[in-house]
XYZ file of N, CA and C in Angstrom:
591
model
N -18.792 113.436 -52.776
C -17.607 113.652 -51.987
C -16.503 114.106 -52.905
N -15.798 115.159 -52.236
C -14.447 115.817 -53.327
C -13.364 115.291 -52.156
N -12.909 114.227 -53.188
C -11.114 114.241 -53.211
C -9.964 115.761 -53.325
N -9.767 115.870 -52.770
C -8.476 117.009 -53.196
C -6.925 116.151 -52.791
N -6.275 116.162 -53.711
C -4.795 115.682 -53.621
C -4.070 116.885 -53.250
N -3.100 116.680 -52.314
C -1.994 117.656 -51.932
C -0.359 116.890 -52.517
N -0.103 117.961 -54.071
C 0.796 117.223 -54.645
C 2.319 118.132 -54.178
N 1.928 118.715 -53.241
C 3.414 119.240 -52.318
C 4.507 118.361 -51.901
N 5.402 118.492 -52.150
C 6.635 117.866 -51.705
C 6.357 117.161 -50.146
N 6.740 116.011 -49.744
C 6.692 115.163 -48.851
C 7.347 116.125 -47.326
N 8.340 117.001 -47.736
C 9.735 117.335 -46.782
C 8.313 119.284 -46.752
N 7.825 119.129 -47.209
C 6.947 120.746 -47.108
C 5.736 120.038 -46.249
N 5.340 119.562 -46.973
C 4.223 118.557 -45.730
C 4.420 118.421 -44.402
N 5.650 117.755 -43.996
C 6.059 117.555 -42.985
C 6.425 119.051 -42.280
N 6.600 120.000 -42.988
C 6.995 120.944 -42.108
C 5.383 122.009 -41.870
N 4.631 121.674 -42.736
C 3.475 122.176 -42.475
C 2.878 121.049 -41.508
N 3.082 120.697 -41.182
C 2.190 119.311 -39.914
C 3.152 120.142 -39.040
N 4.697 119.592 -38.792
C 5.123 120.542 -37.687
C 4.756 121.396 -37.207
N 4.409 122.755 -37.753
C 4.019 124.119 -37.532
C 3.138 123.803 -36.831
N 2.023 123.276 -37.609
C 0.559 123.785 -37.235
C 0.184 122.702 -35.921
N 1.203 121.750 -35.852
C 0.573 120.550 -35.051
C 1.347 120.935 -33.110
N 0.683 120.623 -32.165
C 1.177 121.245 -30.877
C 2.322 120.334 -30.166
N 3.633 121.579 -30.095
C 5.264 120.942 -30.024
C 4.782 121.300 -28.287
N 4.477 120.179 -27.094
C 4.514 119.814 -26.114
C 6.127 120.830 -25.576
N 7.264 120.053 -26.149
C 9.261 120.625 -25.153
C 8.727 122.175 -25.858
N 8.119 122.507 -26.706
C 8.767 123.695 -27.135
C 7.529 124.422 -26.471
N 6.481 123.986 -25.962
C 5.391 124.965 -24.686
C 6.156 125.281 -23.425
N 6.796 124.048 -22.972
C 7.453 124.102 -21.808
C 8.557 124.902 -21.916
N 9.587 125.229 -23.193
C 10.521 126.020 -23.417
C 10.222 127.395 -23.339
N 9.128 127.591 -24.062
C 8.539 128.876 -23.907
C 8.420 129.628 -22.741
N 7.264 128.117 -21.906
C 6.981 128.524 -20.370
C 8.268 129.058 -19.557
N 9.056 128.336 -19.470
C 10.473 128.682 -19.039
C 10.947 129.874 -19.290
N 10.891 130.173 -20.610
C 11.822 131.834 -20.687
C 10.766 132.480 -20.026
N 9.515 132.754 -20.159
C 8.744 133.229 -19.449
C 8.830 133.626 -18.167
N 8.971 132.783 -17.655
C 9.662 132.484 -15.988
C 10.303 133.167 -15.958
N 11.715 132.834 -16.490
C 13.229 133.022 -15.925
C 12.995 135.100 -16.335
N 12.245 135.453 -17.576
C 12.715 136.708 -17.906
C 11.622 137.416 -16.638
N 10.231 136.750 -16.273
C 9.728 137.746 -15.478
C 10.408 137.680 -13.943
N 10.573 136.468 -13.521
C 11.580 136.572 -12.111
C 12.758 137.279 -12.088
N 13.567 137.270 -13.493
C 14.375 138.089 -13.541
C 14.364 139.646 -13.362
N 13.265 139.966 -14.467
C 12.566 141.233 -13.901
C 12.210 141.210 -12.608
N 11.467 140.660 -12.055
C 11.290 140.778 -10.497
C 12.536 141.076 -9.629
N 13.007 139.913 -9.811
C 14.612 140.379 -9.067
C 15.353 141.676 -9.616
N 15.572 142.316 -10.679
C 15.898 143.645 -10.967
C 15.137 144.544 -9.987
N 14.170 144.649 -10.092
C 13.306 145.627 -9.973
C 13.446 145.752 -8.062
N 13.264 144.255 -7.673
C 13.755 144.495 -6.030
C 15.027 144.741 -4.983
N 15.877 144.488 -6.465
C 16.998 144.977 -6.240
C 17.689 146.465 -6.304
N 16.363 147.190 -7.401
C 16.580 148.462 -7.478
C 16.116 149.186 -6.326
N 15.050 149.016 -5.529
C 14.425 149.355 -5.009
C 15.233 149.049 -3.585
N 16.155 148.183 -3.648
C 16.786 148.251 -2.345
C 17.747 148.707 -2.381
N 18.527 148.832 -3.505
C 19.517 150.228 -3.595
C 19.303 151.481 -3.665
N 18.245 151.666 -3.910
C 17.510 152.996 -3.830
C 17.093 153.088 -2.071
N 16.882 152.426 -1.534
C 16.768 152.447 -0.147
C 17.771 152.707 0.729
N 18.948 151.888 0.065
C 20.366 151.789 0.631
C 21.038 153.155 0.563
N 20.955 153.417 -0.726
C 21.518 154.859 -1.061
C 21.013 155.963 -0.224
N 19.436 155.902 0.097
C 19.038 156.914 0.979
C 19.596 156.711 2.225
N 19.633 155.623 2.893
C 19.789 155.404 3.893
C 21.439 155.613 4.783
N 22.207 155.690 3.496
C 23.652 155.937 3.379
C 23.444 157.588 3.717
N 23.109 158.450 2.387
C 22.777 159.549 2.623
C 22.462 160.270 3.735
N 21.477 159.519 4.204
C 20.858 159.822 5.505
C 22.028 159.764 6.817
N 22.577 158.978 6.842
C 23.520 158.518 7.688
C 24.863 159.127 7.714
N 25.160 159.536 6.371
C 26.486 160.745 6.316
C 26.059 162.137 6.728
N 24.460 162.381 6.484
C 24.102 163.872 7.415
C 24.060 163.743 8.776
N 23.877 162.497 9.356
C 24.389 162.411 10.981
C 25.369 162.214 11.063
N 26.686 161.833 10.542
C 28.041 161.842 10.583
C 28.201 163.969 10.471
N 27.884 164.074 9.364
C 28.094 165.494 9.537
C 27.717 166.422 10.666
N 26.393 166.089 11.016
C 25.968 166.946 12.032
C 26.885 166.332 13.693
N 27.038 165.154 13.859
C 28.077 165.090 14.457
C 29.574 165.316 15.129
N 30.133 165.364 13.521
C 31.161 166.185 13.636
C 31.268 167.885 13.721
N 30.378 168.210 13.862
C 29.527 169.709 13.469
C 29.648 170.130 15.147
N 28.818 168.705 15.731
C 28.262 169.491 17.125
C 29.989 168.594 18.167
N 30.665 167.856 17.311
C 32.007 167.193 18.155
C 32.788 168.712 17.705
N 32.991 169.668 16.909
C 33.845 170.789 16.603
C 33.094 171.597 18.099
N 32.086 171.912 18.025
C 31.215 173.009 18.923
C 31.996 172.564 19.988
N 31.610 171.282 20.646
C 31.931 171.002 22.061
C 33.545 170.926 22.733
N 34.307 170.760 20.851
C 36.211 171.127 21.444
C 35.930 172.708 21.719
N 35.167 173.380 20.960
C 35.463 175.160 21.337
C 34.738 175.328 22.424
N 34.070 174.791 23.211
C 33.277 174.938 24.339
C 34.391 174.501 25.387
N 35.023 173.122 24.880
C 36.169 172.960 25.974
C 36.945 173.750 26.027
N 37.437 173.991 25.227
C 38.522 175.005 24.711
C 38.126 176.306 25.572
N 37.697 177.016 25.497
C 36.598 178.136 26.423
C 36.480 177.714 28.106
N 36.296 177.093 28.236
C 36.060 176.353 29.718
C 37.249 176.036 30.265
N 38.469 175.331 29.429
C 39.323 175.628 30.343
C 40.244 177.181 30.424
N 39.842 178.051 29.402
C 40.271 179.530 29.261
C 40.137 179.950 30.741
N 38.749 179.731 30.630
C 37.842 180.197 32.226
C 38.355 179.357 33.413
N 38.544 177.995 33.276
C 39.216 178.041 34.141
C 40.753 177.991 34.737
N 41.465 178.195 33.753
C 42.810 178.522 33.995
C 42.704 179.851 34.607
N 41.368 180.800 34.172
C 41.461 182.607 34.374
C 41.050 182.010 36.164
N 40.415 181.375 35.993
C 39.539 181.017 37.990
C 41.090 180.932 38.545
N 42.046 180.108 38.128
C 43.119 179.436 39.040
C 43.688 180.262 39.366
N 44.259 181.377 38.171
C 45.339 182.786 38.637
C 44.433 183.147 39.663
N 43.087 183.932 39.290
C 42.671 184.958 40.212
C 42.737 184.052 41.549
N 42.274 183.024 41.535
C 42.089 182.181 43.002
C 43.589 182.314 43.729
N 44.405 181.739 42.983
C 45.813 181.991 43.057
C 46.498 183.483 44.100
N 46.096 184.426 42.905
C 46.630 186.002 43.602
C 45.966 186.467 44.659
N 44.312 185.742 44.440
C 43.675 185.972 45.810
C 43.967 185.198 47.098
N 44.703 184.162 47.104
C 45.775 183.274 48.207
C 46.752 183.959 48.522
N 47.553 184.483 47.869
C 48.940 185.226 47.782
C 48.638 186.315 48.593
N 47.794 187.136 48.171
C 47.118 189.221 48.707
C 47.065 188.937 49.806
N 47.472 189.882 50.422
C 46.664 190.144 51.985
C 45.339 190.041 51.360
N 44.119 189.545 52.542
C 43.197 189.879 52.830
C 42.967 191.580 53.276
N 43.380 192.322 52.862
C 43.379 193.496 53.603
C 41.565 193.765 53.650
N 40.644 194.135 53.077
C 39.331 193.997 53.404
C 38.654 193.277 54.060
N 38.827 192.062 54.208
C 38.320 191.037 55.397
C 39.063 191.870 57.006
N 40.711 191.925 56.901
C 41.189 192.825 57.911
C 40.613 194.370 58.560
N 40.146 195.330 57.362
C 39.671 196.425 58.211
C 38.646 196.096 58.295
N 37.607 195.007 57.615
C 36.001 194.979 58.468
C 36.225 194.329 58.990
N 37.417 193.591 60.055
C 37.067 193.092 61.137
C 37.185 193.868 62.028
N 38.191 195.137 62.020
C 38.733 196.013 62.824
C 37.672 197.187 62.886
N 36.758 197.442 61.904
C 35.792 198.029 62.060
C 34.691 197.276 62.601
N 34.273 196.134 62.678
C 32.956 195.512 63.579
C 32.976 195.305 64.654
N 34.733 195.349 65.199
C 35.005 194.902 66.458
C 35.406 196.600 67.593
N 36.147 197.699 67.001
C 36.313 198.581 67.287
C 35.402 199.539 68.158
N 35.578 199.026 69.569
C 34.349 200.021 70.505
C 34.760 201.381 70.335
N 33.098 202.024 70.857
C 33.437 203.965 70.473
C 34.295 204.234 71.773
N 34.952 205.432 71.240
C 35.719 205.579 72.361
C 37.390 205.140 71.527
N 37.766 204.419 71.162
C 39.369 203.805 70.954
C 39.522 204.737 69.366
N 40.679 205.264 69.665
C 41.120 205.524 68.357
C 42.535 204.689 67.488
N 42.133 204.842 66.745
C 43.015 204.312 65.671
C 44.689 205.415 64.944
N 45.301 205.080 65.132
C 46.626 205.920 64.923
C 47.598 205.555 63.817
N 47.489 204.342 63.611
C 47.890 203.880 62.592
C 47.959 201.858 62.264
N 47.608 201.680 61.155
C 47.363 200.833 60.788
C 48.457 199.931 59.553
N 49.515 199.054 59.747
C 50.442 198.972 58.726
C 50.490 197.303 58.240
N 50.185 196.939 57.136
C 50.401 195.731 56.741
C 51.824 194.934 56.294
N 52.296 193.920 57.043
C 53.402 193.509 56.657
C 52.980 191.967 55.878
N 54.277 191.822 55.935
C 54.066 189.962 55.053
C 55.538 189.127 56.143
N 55.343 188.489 57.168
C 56.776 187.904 57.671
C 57.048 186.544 57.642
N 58.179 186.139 57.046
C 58.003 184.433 56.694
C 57.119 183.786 56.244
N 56.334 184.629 55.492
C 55.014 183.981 54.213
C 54.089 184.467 55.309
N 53.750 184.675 56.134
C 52.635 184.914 57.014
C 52.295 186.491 57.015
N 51.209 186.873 56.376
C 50.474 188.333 56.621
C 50.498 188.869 57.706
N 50.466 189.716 57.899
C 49.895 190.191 59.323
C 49.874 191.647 59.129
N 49.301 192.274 60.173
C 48.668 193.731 60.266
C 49.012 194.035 61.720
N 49.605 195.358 61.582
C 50.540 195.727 62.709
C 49.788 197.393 63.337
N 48.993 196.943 64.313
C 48.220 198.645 64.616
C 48.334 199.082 66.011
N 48.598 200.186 65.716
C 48.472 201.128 66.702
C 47.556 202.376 67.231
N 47.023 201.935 68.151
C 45.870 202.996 68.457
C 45.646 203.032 70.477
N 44.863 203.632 70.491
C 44.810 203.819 72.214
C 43.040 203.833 72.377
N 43.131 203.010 73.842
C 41.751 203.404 73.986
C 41.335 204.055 75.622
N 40.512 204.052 75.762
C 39.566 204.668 77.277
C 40.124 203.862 78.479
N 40.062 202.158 78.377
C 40.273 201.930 79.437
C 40.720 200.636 79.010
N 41.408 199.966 79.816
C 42.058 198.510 79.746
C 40.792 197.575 79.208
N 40.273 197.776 79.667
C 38.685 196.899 79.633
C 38.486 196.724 78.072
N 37.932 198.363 77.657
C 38.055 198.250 75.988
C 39.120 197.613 75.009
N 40.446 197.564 75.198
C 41.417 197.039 75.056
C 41.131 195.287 75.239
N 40.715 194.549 75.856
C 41.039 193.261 75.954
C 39.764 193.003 75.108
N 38.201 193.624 75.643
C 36.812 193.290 74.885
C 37.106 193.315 72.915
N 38.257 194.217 72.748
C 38.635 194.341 71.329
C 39.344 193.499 70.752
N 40.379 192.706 71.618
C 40.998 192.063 71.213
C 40.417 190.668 71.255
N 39.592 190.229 72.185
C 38.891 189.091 72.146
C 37.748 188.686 70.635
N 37.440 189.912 70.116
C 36.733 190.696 69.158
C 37.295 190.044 68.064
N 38.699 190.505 67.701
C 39.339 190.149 66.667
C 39.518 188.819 66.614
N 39.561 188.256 67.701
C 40.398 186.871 67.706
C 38.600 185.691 67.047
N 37.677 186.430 67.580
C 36.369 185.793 66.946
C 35.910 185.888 65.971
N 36.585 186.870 64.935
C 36.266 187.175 63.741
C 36.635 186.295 63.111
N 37.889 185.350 62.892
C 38.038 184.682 62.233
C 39.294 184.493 61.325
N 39.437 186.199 61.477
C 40.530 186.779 60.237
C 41.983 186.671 60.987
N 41.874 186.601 62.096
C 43.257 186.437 62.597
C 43.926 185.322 63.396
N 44.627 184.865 63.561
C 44.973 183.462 63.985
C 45.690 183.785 65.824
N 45.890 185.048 66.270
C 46.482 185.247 67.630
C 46.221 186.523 67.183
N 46.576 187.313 68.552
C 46.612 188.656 69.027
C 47.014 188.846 69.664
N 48.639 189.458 69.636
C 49.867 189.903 70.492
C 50.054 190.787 70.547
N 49.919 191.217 71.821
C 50.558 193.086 72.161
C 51.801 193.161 72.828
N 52.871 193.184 72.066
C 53.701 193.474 72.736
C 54.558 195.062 73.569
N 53.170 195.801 73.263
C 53.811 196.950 74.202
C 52.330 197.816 74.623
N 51.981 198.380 75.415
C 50.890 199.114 75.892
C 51.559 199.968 76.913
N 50.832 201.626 76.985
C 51.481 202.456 78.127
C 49.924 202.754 78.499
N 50.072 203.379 79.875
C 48.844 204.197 80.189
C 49.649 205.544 80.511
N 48.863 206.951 79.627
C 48.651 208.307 79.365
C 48.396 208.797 80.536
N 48.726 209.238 81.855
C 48.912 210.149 82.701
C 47.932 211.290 82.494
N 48.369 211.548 81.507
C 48.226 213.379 81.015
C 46.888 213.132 80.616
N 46.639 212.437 78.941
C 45.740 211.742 78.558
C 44.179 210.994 79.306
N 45.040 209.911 80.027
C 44.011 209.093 80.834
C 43.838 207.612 79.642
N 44.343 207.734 79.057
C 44.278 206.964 77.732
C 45.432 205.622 77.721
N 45.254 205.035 77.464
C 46.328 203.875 77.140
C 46.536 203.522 75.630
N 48.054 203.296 75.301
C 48.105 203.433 73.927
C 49.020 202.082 73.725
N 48.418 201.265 72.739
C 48.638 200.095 72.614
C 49.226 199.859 71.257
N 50.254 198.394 71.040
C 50.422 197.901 69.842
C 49.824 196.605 69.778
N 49.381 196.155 68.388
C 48.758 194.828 68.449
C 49.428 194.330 66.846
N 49.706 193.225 67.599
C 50.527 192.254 66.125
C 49.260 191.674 66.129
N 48.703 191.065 64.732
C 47.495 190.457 64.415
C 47.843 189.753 62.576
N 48.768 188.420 63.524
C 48.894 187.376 61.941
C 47.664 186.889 61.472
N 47.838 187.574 60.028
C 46.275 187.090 59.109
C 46.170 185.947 58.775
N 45.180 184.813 58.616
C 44.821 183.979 57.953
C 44.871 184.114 56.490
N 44.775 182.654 55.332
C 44.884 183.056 54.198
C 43.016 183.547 53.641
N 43.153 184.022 52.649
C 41.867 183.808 51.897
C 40.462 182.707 52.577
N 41.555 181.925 51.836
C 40.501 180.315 52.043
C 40.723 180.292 53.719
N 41.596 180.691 54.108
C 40.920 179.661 55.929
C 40.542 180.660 56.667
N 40.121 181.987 56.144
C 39.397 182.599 56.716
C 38.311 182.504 56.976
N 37.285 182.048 55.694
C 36.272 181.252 55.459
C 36.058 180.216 56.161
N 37.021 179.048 56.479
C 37.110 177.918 57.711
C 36.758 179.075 58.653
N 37.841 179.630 59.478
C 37.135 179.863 60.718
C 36.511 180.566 60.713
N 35.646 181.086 59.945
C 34.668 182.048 60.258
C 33.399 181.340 60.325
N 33.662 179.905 59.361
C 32.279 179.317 59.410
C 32.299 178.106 60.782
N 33.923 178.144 61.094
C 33.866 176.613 62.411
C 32.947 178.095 63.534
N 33.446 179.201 63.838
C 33.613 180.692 64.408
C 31.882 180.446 64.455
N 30.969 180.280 63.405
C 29.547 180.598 63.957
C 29.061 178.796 64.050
């Protein structure tokens, strides 16, 4: 059997037993940073990943703000346009209230006009805001005369039919008549033409 003496200092000994011998707090110390640095990493890493999510998702969300305000600009110039059009509807509707009807007036005077009656003259006035159409013409026989005037009064376009003067032609054979015929407006021509059928 070999003896070997270890003539090393007492305080070197002891630190060679330390080293080599197993420090229990300082496994668990270890274990610990271990921990704390990989959870830490963990938590970095899921935190990046949700700002990276966030950020897209921001992104994402300011291109629907944009396209928003994109298609909220379109729809002021669309309003904008629409009421152009319809301020342009109100005048024309407007001047077309105001006008004689004069075209609704001669096609009534033409659908109603039996052969035979002539026409002599035809004059549009305006009296106390009320239109009217002032004609003079002659026809064949009394008969044609009232069947014409009943005519007009069914058309729609006129609201009465007053003659205040008629002769009968001797020479002629003819009777020559005046007819006052106050127009309706625009719009209530349309009423009675549609109460009318």
């Amino acid at each position: 059997m070999i003896v070997k003496f270890d003539l090393r200092p007492a305080e070197l000994i002891k630190k060679e037993v330390k080293r080599t011998s197993f420090n229990f707090m300082g496994f668990i110390m270890a274990l610990l940073i271990i921990v704390f640095v990989g959870s830490s990493g963990f938590y970095l890493a899921t935190m990046t990943m949700k700002l990276l999510s966030l950020r897209d998702e921001v992104d994402f969300l300011n291109n629907q703000v944009e396209d928003l305000e994109l298609d909220k600009r379109a729809l002021e110039a669309e309003i904008g346009r629409l009421r152009g059009r319809e301020k342009t509807f109100a005048d024309t509707l407007k001047i077309m209230q105001d006008e004689m009807p004069t075209i609704e007036v001669l096609g009534a005077i033409e659908n109603n006009i039996p052969y035979g009656m002539g026409l002599t003259r035809l004059q549009f006035t305006q009296q106390a805001s009320t239109p009217s159409a002032v004609m003079n013409a002659t026809a064949a026989t009394t008969d044609q005369l009232v069947g014409f005037r009943e005519g007009l009064m069914s058309s729609g376009v006129f609201s009465n039919t007053s003659m205040p003067t008629s002769q009968y032609n001797e020479s002629t054979k003819r009777v020559s008549f005046t007819l006052n015929l106050p127009v309706y407006s625009i719009g209530q021509i349309g009423q009675n033409s549609s109460e009318q059928k």
